[in-house]
XYZ file of C-alpha atoms in Angstrom:
707
model
C 21.475 -27.319 -22.856
C 19.166 -24.331 -22.354
C 17.051 -23.994 -19.220
C 14.549 -21.505 -17.819
C 14.733 -20.545 -14.126
C 11.826 -18.647 -12.546
C 11.933 -16.424 -9.466
C 9.723 -13.934 -7.581
C 9.136 -10.563 -9.229
C 11.859 -8.072 -8.403
C 14.572 -10.658 -7.706
C 15.769 -11.424 -11.229
C 19.088 -9.586 -10.909
C 19.903 -11.749 -7.883
C 18.933 -14.881 -9.797
C 21.148 -13.991 -12.754
C 24.184 -13.724 -10.497
C 23.334 -17.029 -8.783
C 23.120 -18.804 -12.132
C 26.489 -17.398 -13.187
C 28.014 -18.446 -9.840
C 26.748 -21.982 -10.493
C 28.498 -22.109 -13.878
C 25.723 -21.067 -16.280
C 26.570 -19.052 -19.380
C 24.621 -16.775 -21.728
C 22.400 -15.740 -18.819
C 19.669 -13.300 -19.853
C 16.515 -11.913 -18.288
C 13.152 -12.979 -19.708
C 9.603 -12.603 -18.454
C 9.342 -14.292 -15.063
C 12.978 -15.369 -14.730
C 16.153 -16.062 -16.702
C 17.244 -18.250 -19.587
C 20.753 -19.651 -19.630
C 22.998 -22.352 -21.064
C 24.171 -25.046 -18.636
C 26.136 -28.243 -18.456
C 24.751 -31.015 -16.290
C 26.834 -29.981 -13.270
C 25.733 -26.345 -13.406
C 22.121 -27.485 -13.772
C 22.479 -29.585 -10.621
C 24.192 -26.729 -8.774
C 21.378 -24.297 -9.578
C 18.812 -26.758 -8.214
C 20.856 -27.338 -5.060
C 22.249 -23.861 -4.410
C 19.868 -21.222 -5.759
C 18.301 -19.327 -2.881
C 15.863 -17.206 -4.894
C 14.715 -19.551 -7.695
C 11.214 -20.985 -7.816
C 11.586 -23.621 -10.525
C 14.189 -24.889 -12.958
C 12.635 -25.973 -16.239
C 14.324 -28.003 -18.977
C 12.496 -27.446 -22.312
C 11.724 -30.633 -24.241
C 9.803 -29.412 -27.277
C 7.724 -26.606 -28.746
C 4.483 -27.851 -30.305
C 1.317 -26.520 -31.920
C -1.537 -25.658 -29.566
C -4.366 -24.147 -31.613
C -6.660 -26.764 -30.077
C -6.445 -29.354 -27.324
C -6.363 -32.059 -30.018
C -3.317 -30.419 -31.604
C -1.747 -30.147 -28.154
C -2.372 -33.860 -27.533
C -0.930 -34.831 -30.919
C 2.225 -32.802 -30.373
C 2.797 -34.133 -26.848
C 2.136 -37.686 -28.059
C 5.084 -37.425 -30.482
C 7.650 -36.808 -27.708
C 9.761 -39.870 -26.900
C 8.772 -39.954 -23.225
C 10.646 -43.168 -22.487
C 13.863 -41.298 -23.251
C 12.900 -38.750 -20.570
C 11.833 -40.935 -17.619
C 10.926 -44.599 -17.027
C 7.373 -45.928 -16.944
C 7.624 -46.454 -13.183
C 7.710 -42.686 -12.633
C 4.828 -40.918 -10.892
C 4.177 -37.665 -12.711
C 1.896 -34.619 -12.790
C 1.235 -31.948 -15.411
C 0.985 -28.205 -14.713
C -0.279 -25.777 -17.341
C -0.178 -21.995 -17.707
C -1.894 -19.942 -20.421
C -0.992 -16.518 -21.836
C -3.161 -15.090 -24.656
C -3.744 -18.693 -25.701
C -6.276 -20.042 -28.189
C -6.958 -22.755 -25.604
C -8.954 -21.224 -22.756
C -8.941 -23.935 -20.079
C -5.600 -24.744 -18.410
C -6.881 -27.758 -16.465
C -8.257 -29.450 -19.577
C -5.041 -28.675 -21.479
C -3.052 -30.337 -18.668
C -5.336 -33.390 -18.863
C -4.747 -33.717 -22.604
C -0.963 -33.669 -22.135
C -1.326 -36.219 -19.308
C -3.328 -38.436 -21.681
C -0.623 -38.108 -24.334
C 2.096 -39.260 -21.918
C 0.028 -42.185 -20.611
C -0.975 -43.248 -24.133
C 2.651 -43.149 -25.317
C 3.775 -45.607 -22.645
C 0.682 -47.813 -22.926
C 0.992 -48.124 -26.707
C 4.717 -48.852 -26.615
C 5.061 -50.980 -23.462
C 1.500 -51.967 -22.586
C 2.130 -50.235 -19.245
C 1.214 -46.804 -17.979
C 2.959 -44.499 -15.492
C 1.056 -43.338 -12.414
C -0.351 -39.838 -12.102
C 0.240 -38.245 -8.698
C -0.729 -34.586 -8.373
C 0.311 -34.368 -4.693
C 3.809 -35.868 -4.527
C 4.923 -36.749 -8.048
C 8.440 -37.845 -8.847
C 8.516 -35.262 -11.615
C 6.332 -32.508 -12.996
C 5.772 -31.710 -16.647
C 5.288 -28.017 -17.254
C 3.146 -26.829 -20.163
C 3.288 -23.149 -21.081
C 0.896 -22.110 -23.851
C 1.190 -18.723 -25.506
C -1.110 -17.993 -28.415
C -0.851 -21.003 -30.753
C 2.311 -22.671 -29.378
C 3.017 -24.748 -26.291
C 6.391 -25.156 -24.615
C 6.736 -28.567 -22.954
C 9.355 -28.691 -20.192
C 10.499 -30.860 -17.302
C 10.523 -29.353 -13.845
C 14.017 -30.367 -12.771
C 13.508 -28.852 -9.335
C 10.601 -31.166 -8.560
C 8.318 -28.452 -7.198
C 9.080 -24.923 -6.107
C 12.552 -24.546 -4.653
C 11.254 -22.178 -1.978
C 10.164 -25.308 -0.097
C 13.445 -26.053 1.626
C 12.077 -28.815 3.835
C 12.383 -27.207 7.260
C 8.992 -25.576 7.559
C 5.888 -27.624 8.229
C 3.648 -24.877 9.530
C 4.243 -21.163 9.129
C 2.764 -18.381 11.204
C 0.207 -15.985 9.748
C 1.082 -14.855 6.200
C 4.674 -16.178 6.337
C 7.322 -15.098 3.884
C 8.310 -17.704 1.348
C 11.830 -18.912 1.931
C 13.215 -17.670 -1.388
C 11.737 -14.210 -0.883
C 13.256 -14.084 2.606
C 16.629 -15.027 1.110
C 16.261 -12.282 -1.504
C 15.590 -9.681 1.200
C 18.759 -10.744 2.984
C 20.776 -10.603 -0.214
C 19.507 -7.094 -1.012
C 20.541 -6.090 2.529
C 24.117 -7.335 1.844
C 23.862 -10.238 4.281
C 26.100 -11.976 5.338
C 28.377 -8.948 5.040
C 27.456 -8.097 8.636
C 28.505 -10.119 11.662
C 25.238 -10.366 13.638
C 21.528 -10.415 12.823
C 18.368 -9.595 14.760
C 14.697 -9.855 13.770
C 12.504 -8.283 16.479
C 9.256 -9.522 14.826
C 10.439 -12.873 13.544
C 7.111 -14.717 13.167
C 7.810 -18.316 12.153
C 11.549 -17.606 11.863
C 12.023 -17.732 8.097
C 14.360 -14.725 7.915
C 16.441 -16.087 10.798
C 16.790 -19.538 9.241
C 17.610 -18.217 5.767
C 20.163 -15.851 7.312
C 21.840 -18.726 9.148
C 21.906 -20.895 6.011
C 23.511 -18.083 4.032
C 26.068 -17.201 6.706
C 26.948 -20.886 7.159
C 27.392 -21.375 3.392
C 24.720 -24.078 3.592
C 23.007 -25.103 0.360
C 19.261 -24.346 0.621
C 18.395 -27.628 -1.125
C 20.189 -29.934 1.310
C 17.036 -30.695 3.318
C 14.784 -31.387 0.329
C 13.732 -35.007 -0.041
C 13.538 -35.086 -3.823
C 14.366 -33.217 -7.008
C 12.794 -33.869 -10.388
C 16.206 -34.316 -11.981
C 16.733 -37.514 -9.958
C 14.218 -39.537 -11.997
C 15.433 -38.439 -15.412
C 16.974 -41.083 -17.713
C 20.255 -39.169 -17.906
C 20.547 -38.580 -14.142
C 24.194 -38.802 -13.057
C 23.987 -40.191 -9.520
C 27.749 -39.954 -8.960
C 27.893 -36.297 -9.949
C 24.895 -35.509 -7.771
C 26.334 -37.335 -4.767
C 29.611 -35.465 -5.158
C 27.772 -32.141 -5.093
C 25.845 -33.196 -1.980
C 29.065 -34.226 -0.212
C 30.674 -30.916 -1.094
C 27.630 -29.010 0.183
C 27.625 -30.895 3.496
C 31.307 -30.158 4.043
C 30.783 -26.476 3.324
C 27.830 -26.366 5.741
C 29.780 -28.064 8.535
C 32.634 -25.620 8.139
C 30.321 -22.612 7.957
C 28.292 -23.509 11.037
C 31.430 -23.402 13.146
C 31.943 -19.694 12.457
C 28.401 -18.274 12.691
C 27.886 -14.949 14.443
C 24.918 -14.309 16.756
C 21.440 -14.609 15.183
C 18.502 -13.680 17.410
C 14.762 -13.266 17.048
C 11.843 -11.965 19.117
C 8.103 -12.072 18.561
C 5.134 -11.028 20.673
C 3.142 -14.128 19.637
C 3.955 -17.210 21.738
C 2.521 -19.521 19.088
C 4.733 -17.947 16.406
C 7.788 -18.406 18.633
C 6.954 -22.090 19.160
C 6.598 -22.508 15.381
C 9.880 -20.692 14.783
C 11.753 -22.910 17.240
C 10.273 -26.038 15.625
C 11.347 -24.834 12.169
C 14.822 -23.983 13.466
C 15.227 -27.478 14.896
C 14.110 -29.089 11.633
C 16.705 -26.997 9.829
C 19.380 -28.353 12.171
C 20.119 -24.866 13.510
C 18.946 -25.152 17.103
C 22.411 -24.366 18.427
C 22.815 -21.335 16.150
C 19.616 -19.301 16.471
C 17.953 -18.080 19.655
C 14.285 -16.972 19.649
C 12.148 -15.783 22.537
C 8.751 -14.215 23.214
C 9.015 -10.437 23.587
C 7.147 -7.427 22.278
C 9.121 -4.535 20.866
C 8.253 -2.469 23.918
C 9.582 -5.277 26.128
C 12.858 -5.588 24.253
C 14.804 -3.751 26.947
C 18.546 -4.279 26.828
C 19.619 -6.547 23.977
C 22.154 -9.316 24.592
C 25.758 -8.173 24.619
C 26.475 -10.542 21.731
C 24.319 -8.315 19.519
C 25.232 -4.896 20.861
C 28.945 -5.642 20.833
C 29.012 -7.076 17.305
C 31.353 -5.057 15.089
C 28.592 -4.896 12.469
C 25.019 -6.083 12.367
C 21.759 -6.193 10.443
C 18.287 -5.681 11.865
C 15.884 -7.154 9.342
C 12.171 -7.624 9.822
C 8.830 -8.061 8.087
C 6.431 -6.221 10.427
C 2.703 -6.912 10.381
C 0.896 -4.922 7.691
C -2.181 -4.109 9.764
C -4.396 -7.137 10.308
C -2.257 -8.928 12.881
C -1.520 -5.849 14.939
C -5.042 -4.464 15.103
C -5.541 -0.712 14.852
C -3.491 1.596 12.668
C -2.613 3.590 15.774
C -0.847 0.640 17.355
C 0.852 -0.133 14.033
C 2.249 3.400 13.945
C 3.488 3.030 17.507
C 5.081 -0.299 16.617
C 7.158 1.329 13.865
C 8.043 4.227 16.161
C 9.249 1.690 18.741
C 11.310 -0.042 16.058
C 12.977 3.276 15.252
C 13.737 3.909 18.931
C 15.294 0.442 19.222
C 17.629 1.140 16.313
C 18.645 4.591 17.554
C 19.185 3.692 21.205
C 20.541 0.139 21.156
C 21.855 -0.519 17.643
C 22.947 2.913 16.367
C 25.737 1.573 14.141
C 23.722 -1.262 12.588
C 22.205 -1.442 9.158
C 18.485 -2.143 8.891
C 16.074 -3.642 6.377
C 12.292 -3.343 6.738
C 9.998 -5.204 4.340
C 6.392 -4.066 4.349
C 3.167 -3.976 2.397
C 2.210 -0.783 4.241
C 5.054 1.560 3.224
C 3.640 4.702 4.854
C 4.239 3.106 8.242
C 8.039 3.280 7.904
C 7.746 7.059 8.183
C 7.091 6.645 11.898
C 10.462 4.952 12.443
C 12.295 8.231 11.978
C 15.123 6.828 9.823
C 16.120 7.822 6.295
C 16.337 4.991 3.750
C 19.424 4.692 1.556
C 17.561 2.487 -0.956
C 14.016 1.272 -1.622
C 13.303 -1.884 -3.632
C 9.867 -2.762 -5.028
C 8.950 -6.420 -4.507
C 5.897 -8.651 -4.111
C 4.845 -10.930 -1.271
C 2.573 -13.186 -3.296
C 0.136 -10.820 -5.037
C 0.724 -8.021 -2.518
C 2.871 -5.075 -3.611
C 5.562 -4.460 -1.008
C 8.716 -2.447 -0.505
C 12.034 -3.224 1.087
C 13.522 -0.198 2.868
C 17.270 -0.361 3.430
C 18.918 1.864 6.027
C 22.589 2.533 6.519
C 24.758 5.636 6.563
C 22.183 8.392 6.089
C 22.788 11.293 3.730
C 24.079 14.324 5.642
C 21.972 16.747 3.630
C 18.814 15.018 4.801
C 19.858 15.467 8.443
C 20.546 19.137 7.748
C 17.208 19.451 5.976
C 15.431 17.861 8.930
C 16.954 20.544 11.151
C 15.795 23.320 8.797
C 12.318 21.825 8.654
C 12.166 21.486 12.453
C 13.188 25.121 12.923
C 10.515 26.370 10.508
C 7.878 24.168 12.133
C 8.768 25.488 15.611
C 8.561 29.063 14.334
C 5.152 28.426 12.764
C 3.898 26.663 15.886
C 4.789 29.644 18.036
C 3.033 32.033 15.657
C -0.147 30.043 14.994
C -0.582 28.750 18.530
C -0.706 32.335 19.787
C -3.093 33.346 16.972
C -5.360 30.305 17.467
C -5.571 30.946 21.202
C -6.522 34.571 20.599
C -9.189 33.629 18.030
C -10.505 30.593 19.913
C -9.582 28.217 17.063
C -8.988 24.540 17.863
C -8.204 23.133 14.380
C -5.777 24.895 12.079
C -2.927 24.508 9.581
C 0.524 24.972 11.063
C 2.714 24.346 8.000
C 1.971 24.541 4.265
C 4.997 23.759 2.092
C 6.847 26.747 3.590
C 10.086 25.084 2.483
C 9.651 23.875 -1.140
C 11.767 20.765 -0.530
C 9.362 19.701 2.233
C 6.060 19.924 0.382
C 3.742 19.022 3.241
C 0.538 20.418 4.658
C 0.347 19.851 8.411
C -2.903 20.406 10.278
C -3.486 20.303 14.033
C -6.798 19.147 15.470
C -7.486 19.628 19.167
C -10.086 17.471 20.840
C -9.525 15.166 23.758
C -5.905 15.110 22.553
C -3.843 16.903 19.934
C -3.959 15.144 16.570
C -1.735 15.783 13.559
C -2.846 15.266 9.969
C 0.005 15.350 7.429
C -0.569 15.563 3.698
C 2.262 15.333 1.193
C 1.873 17.114 -2.109
C 3.057 14.676 -4.781
C 6.576 15.543 -5.939
C 7.006 16.658 -9.567
C 8.305 14.100 -12.042
C 11.674 15.854 -12.112
C 12.377 14.859 -8.494
C 13.984 11.456 -8.006
C 11.476 9.285 -6.047
C 14.129 8.193 -3.534
C 15.088 11.810 -2.845
C 11.431 12.742 -2.328
C 11.056 9.827 0.094
C 14.218 10.771 1.987
C 12.957 14.330 2.436
C 9.629 13.041 3.703
C 11.353 10.673 6.119
C 13.613 13.497 7.293
C 10.549 15.608 8.068
C 8.879 12.770 9.953
C 12.041 12.173 11.971
C 11.426 15.458 13.842
C 7.667 15.876 13.494
C 6.519 14.121 16.664
C 9.108 15.795 18.855
C 8.435 19.320 17.606
C 4.645 18.989 17.799
C 4.783 16.948 21.019
C 2.510 14.240 19.644
C 3.064 10.440 19.779
C 3.121 8.438 16.558
C -0.310 6.953 17.276
C -1.868 10.411 16.823
C -0.110 11.357 13.580
C -1.826 10.483 10.291
C -0.352 10.682 6.809
C -1.814 10.992 3.310
C -0.286 11.803 -0.051
C -2.389 14.235 -2.031
C -2.625 13.815 -5.788
C -4.849 15.536 -8.308
C -8.192 13.778 -7.829
C -10.602 12.834 -10.598
C -14.352 12.816 -10.096
C -15.426 11.855 -6.610
C -12.060 10.258 -5.790
C -11.476 12.663 -2.914
C -14.464 11.071 -1.158
C -13.369 7.484 -1.769
C -12.946 5.304 1.298
C -9.325 4.208 1.763
C -9.796 2.346 5.047
C -12.611 1.203 7.303
C -11.611 1.981 10.861
C -14.854 3.900 11.568
C -12.899 5.781 14.234
C -14.223 9.303 14.788
C -12.830 12.027 17.027
C -14.720 15.014 18.401
C -13.281 18.482 17.835
C -14.662 21.988 18.334
C -15.115 24.863 15.922
C -16.570 27.888 17.661
C -19.820 26.784 19.327
C -20.022 23.599 17.240
C -19.001 20.070 18.110
C -17.878 18.164 14.999
C -16.633 14.673 14.175
C -13.487 14.092 12.131
C -11.991 10.881 10.776
C -8.262 10.824 10.020
C -7.976 7.306 8.680
C -10.760 6.276 6.334
C -10.847 8.997 3.666
C -8.520 11.388 1.871
C -10.147 14.260 3.766
C -11.057 14.429 7.432
C -14.674 15.642 7.179
C -13.786 19.238 8.039
C -12.322 21.549 5.380
C -10.253 23.967 7.449
C -9.932 26.588 4.713
C -13.731 27.192 4.907
C -13.607 28.031 8.617
C -14.416 31.726 8.114
C -17.173 30.914 5.619
C -18.867 28.576 8.098
C -18.636 31.169 10.856
C -20.131 33.777 8.517
C -23.031 31.464 7.672
C -23.676 30.905 11.359
C -23.749 34.657 11.995
C -26.193 35.253 9.131
C -28.521 32.302 9.695
C -30.552 33.607 12.617
C -34.295 33.291 11.880
C -33.669 32.056 8.323
C -34.363 28.978 6.228
C -30.955 27.524 5.265
C -30.072 25.253 2.334
C -26.698 23.478 2.088
C -26.003 21.959 -1.347
C -23.162 19.452 -1.846
C -23.210 19.432 1.944
C -20.453 16.809 2.532
C -20.574 16.192 6.313
C -22.890 19.224 6.798
C -20.528 21.159 9.064
C -21.847 24.414 7.565
C -25.377 23.318 8.454
C -24.328 22.769 12.065
C -23.039 26.355 12.187
C -26.271 27.638 10.658
C -28.367 25.698 13.179
C -26.276 26.906 16.100
C -26.644 30.414 14.679
C -30.418 30.203 14.933
C -31.666 28.979 11.542
C -35.364 28.138 11.808
C -34.981 25.153 9.511
C -32.259 23.610 7.343
C -32.038 21.271 4.368
C -28.751 19.567 3.472
C -28.375 17.732 0.150
C -25.637 15.331 -0.925
C -25.366 12.214 -3.041
C -23.263 10.190 -0.575
C -24.979 8.015 2.011
C -21.688 7.804 3.901
C -21.419 11.552 4.339
C -25.089 12.005 5.153
C -24.686 9.406 7.915
C -21.679 11.407 9.111
C -23.796 14.586 8.970
C -26.479 12.855 11.021
C -23.876 12.147 13.711
C -22.837 15.793 13.677
C -26.483 16.815 14.091
C -26.934 14.443 17.024
C -23.773 15.751 18.668
C -25.182 19.289 18.531
C -28.735 18.398 19.680
C -30.294 19.434 16.370
C -33.973 18.458 16.215
C -34.771 16.028 13.387
C -38.022 17.765 12.420
C -36.225 21.047 11.667
C -33.096 19.769 9.969
C -33.613 17.657 6.858
C -30.974 15.476 5.195
C -31.627 14.577 1.549
C -29.737 12.045 -0.500
C -29.851 13.231 -4.095
C -27.889 14.490 -7.074
C -27.775 18.209 -6.246
C -28.207 19.320 -9.864
C -31.251 17.098 -10.357
C -32.631 18.123 -6.966
C -32.294 21.805 -7.898
C -33.910 21.266 -11.306
C -36.862 19.575 -9.648
C -37.125 22.259 -6.932
C -36.979 25.057 -9.532
C -40.008 23.625 -11.353
C -42.180 23.679 -8.225
C -44.020 26.992 -8.452
C -45.210 26.775 -4.872
C -42.019 25.134 -3.595
C -40.001 26.228 -0.617
C -37.810 29.266 -0.868
C -34.627 29.633 1.168
C -33.265 32.780 2.773
C -29.657 31.600 2.866
C -28.052 29.062 0.541
C -24.527 27.697 0.730
C -23.243 25.853 -2.326
C -19.735 24.402 -2.464
C -19.660 21.981 -5.437
C -16.752 19.698 -6.347
C -14.417 20.674 -9.150
C -15.416 17.640 -11.187
C -17.592 14.608 -10.662
C -18.563 11.572 -12.711
C -20.156 9.513 -9.950
C -21.965 6.306 -10.898
C -25.131 7.861 -9.453
C -24.981 10.695 -12.012
C -26.180 10.332 -15.590
C -23.767 13.026 -16.747
C -20.464 14.378 -15.500
C -20.231 17.672 -13.606
C -17.562 20.299 -14.239
C -17.726 23.399 -12.047
C -16.152 25.693 -14.649
C -18.453 24.464 -17.391
C -21.631 24.092 -15.355
C -21.504 26.815 -12.682
C -23.781 29.286 -14.487
C -26.578 26.728 -14.814
C -26.044 25.667 -11.209
C -26.131 29.215 -9.820
C -29.250 30.121 -11.832
C -31.049 27.071 -10.475
C -30.082 27.962 -6.903
C -31.166 31.558 -7.380
C -34.564 30.384 -8.616
C -35.344 29.028 -5.132
C -33.656 31.842 -3.209
C -36.018 34.228 -1.418
C -36.294 37.794 -2.798
C -34.089 39.234 -0.052
C -31.992 36.069 0.304
C -28.326 35.404 -0.241
C -26.387 32.659 -1.986
C -22.834 31.934 -0.845
C -21.131 30.156 -3.727
C -17.625 28.702 -3.343
C -15.392 26.126 -4.940
C -11.806 24.906 -4.722
C -10.844 24.897 -8.405
C -7.666 26.996 -8.356
C -8.111 28.274 -11.946
C -11.837 29.014 -11.640
C -13.252 32.069 -13.424
C -16.803 33.228 -12.669
C -18.780 34.018 -15.822
C -20.044 37.421 -14.654
C -21.473 38.275 -18.057
C -23.764 35.239 -18.033
C -24.862 36.185 -14.498
C -25.247 39.862 -15.288
C -28.756 40.158 -13.803
C -27.447 39.271 -10.325
C -25.500 41.181 -7.700
C -22.092 39.524 -7.442
C -19.561 40.231 -4.701
C -16.226 38.424 -4.610
C -15.472 37.772 -0.944
C -12.702 35.237 -1.507
C -9.971 37.270 0.182
C -12.111 37.794 3.285
C -12.795 34.058 3.610
C -9.178 32.846 3.442
C -8.020 32.188 7.035
C -4.629 33.396 8.224
C -3.286 29.825 8.393
C -4.032 29.461 4.647
C -2.667 32.861 3.629
C 0.158 31.228 1.651
C -2.469 29.711 -0.677
C -4.674 32.676 -1.495
C -6.362 30.714 -4.302
C -7.175 27.644 -2.204
C -10.836 28.517 -2.731
C -13.026 31.152 -4.368
C -16.126 32.569 -2.742
C -18.925 34.942 -3.846
C -21.939 36.525 -2.195
C -24.765 36.515 -4.779
C -28.131 38.309 -4.469
C -31.064 39.145 -6.690
C -30.752 42.491 -8.402
C -33.023 44.869 -6.506
C -33.238 42.392 -3.629
């Protein structure tokens, strides 16, 4: 007979091998699981022994399903009394994919009616419907105009082993936990430790696997047990065999230990362990990672071991800073106490594993429910990555020595210390000095020709030495991957910590945010431009268009501008600008913040014959924007002439426009601006710490001819 076995996304190759081990043949991958041919014994074995399966479905019939009436008619023709007796309590589940029928609940009701009507018409009796604890479930899968009717032989998802009554926060499902262990080659190692064990699922699944204990032994019921052709003798023989194998396996278990900082989680874990009958095999206690101290000799002395854990993704632990420190502590634990062990870290926040300092040998994409996650496997690390980490560390030390001396001489507190100096380590590393030293790391996305695992290993190698070389703890290192941004994507919020840090730039006090956006609120490559604006602003009216967080306006105000106007479309960044103004004691009546589309604002200002004129204008537009607040898109290459002409129309006769942008391939249309005095000052505005990227921005001084 043919069956369909479902499993979590990413685990199908494990499931295929399990089905083969249970005696299935013609095993092939299909959407959501595998199809295979089985005899009755192999069907029973899959239900009893599969560690990663969700459900085992036995197809009964394929019927028409253009309408719910057609679905009812087809289901009504099935000889249900040959499937299960009228005394059976049943339920119907339904799933739709591109189906003509658009309501799964109503479709399930129609199939339920068909089953009930079959028995009532033939026997004048009806089976009971029980959606909570049915004896068997009927599965209906409708795709387009056809419905597949199947029996759920597992009797509900097989991940429910029967030992867990109450999980901790966001627990792993048992079959996903088993899959993680299988990917990590457990039980090939002798000992196991989970330092953040939560409700103990990984520990219990590890013990069941190492003890050769069937995961289905604790389940109270299977759907197959109520089928007409159920072979009770065969089933009992398989149960007896499984119990003997478990008893033998438990006698030879190696040490399995777990810690968790949450006392409630530890109590839940111990209760689950007892229900699984493993109280004598697994030891769990309340400890934070920082409190781990010396591990038991049974772990440290094991000839081989596996540290496996599913750390909190952010919510449970609180701030991102503490989450970074948690991963750094995990790395220290592995290096100092378990240096010869293998490790497996499963997380929905993959950037955090960088702070551990290890180099993954393999990365597997999986899902924890709807959440995309990754399993990082660590073992014998590639020698070239260790060598590369040494090369990277040496270059970073050399740069630090050079730029620290330069920054001290120039009075610069925030600067770039590394910018892809080694092509294999394509990072930009910026230092920000405020109350503490902060590090902001950006990775340039690797080209498609680079294997993703190799790119990750290089990044992890760099992070393994970063904190030590820069003398900064993990909690003050932030990471972003830079990709080519479309529209206003560079300003999109990626988190909501609302944590700001004060830094200094010359006489100005400015706020930066390392966590919530792709940029920090302070573009370091415009440092010289801002200083120049401050030096020129004395006694002048200053206009800042596309002002972002208005750091240039702060410089102008500190430089003596009589009044300023800063225009941007983002409420978020204008609020940020307002904080910067407050920090620098800038009077509200002299420094205006305007929320508007800069192009529309300029067009309106240009039409006002008696409107204000500005002595100094700074305009640094984005490369491209298609914000929802704009009627049309903006492209700096296409639209810069119109933009500059508008700005010049409100520039005082003797005034000056500083126009810049960060489009690397930008070309100023000098011919179209021929009636203006244009001076390219790009080279003079590129700071020494950005010298390796001479085209990081372009900058012009523009004046009226004869002005």
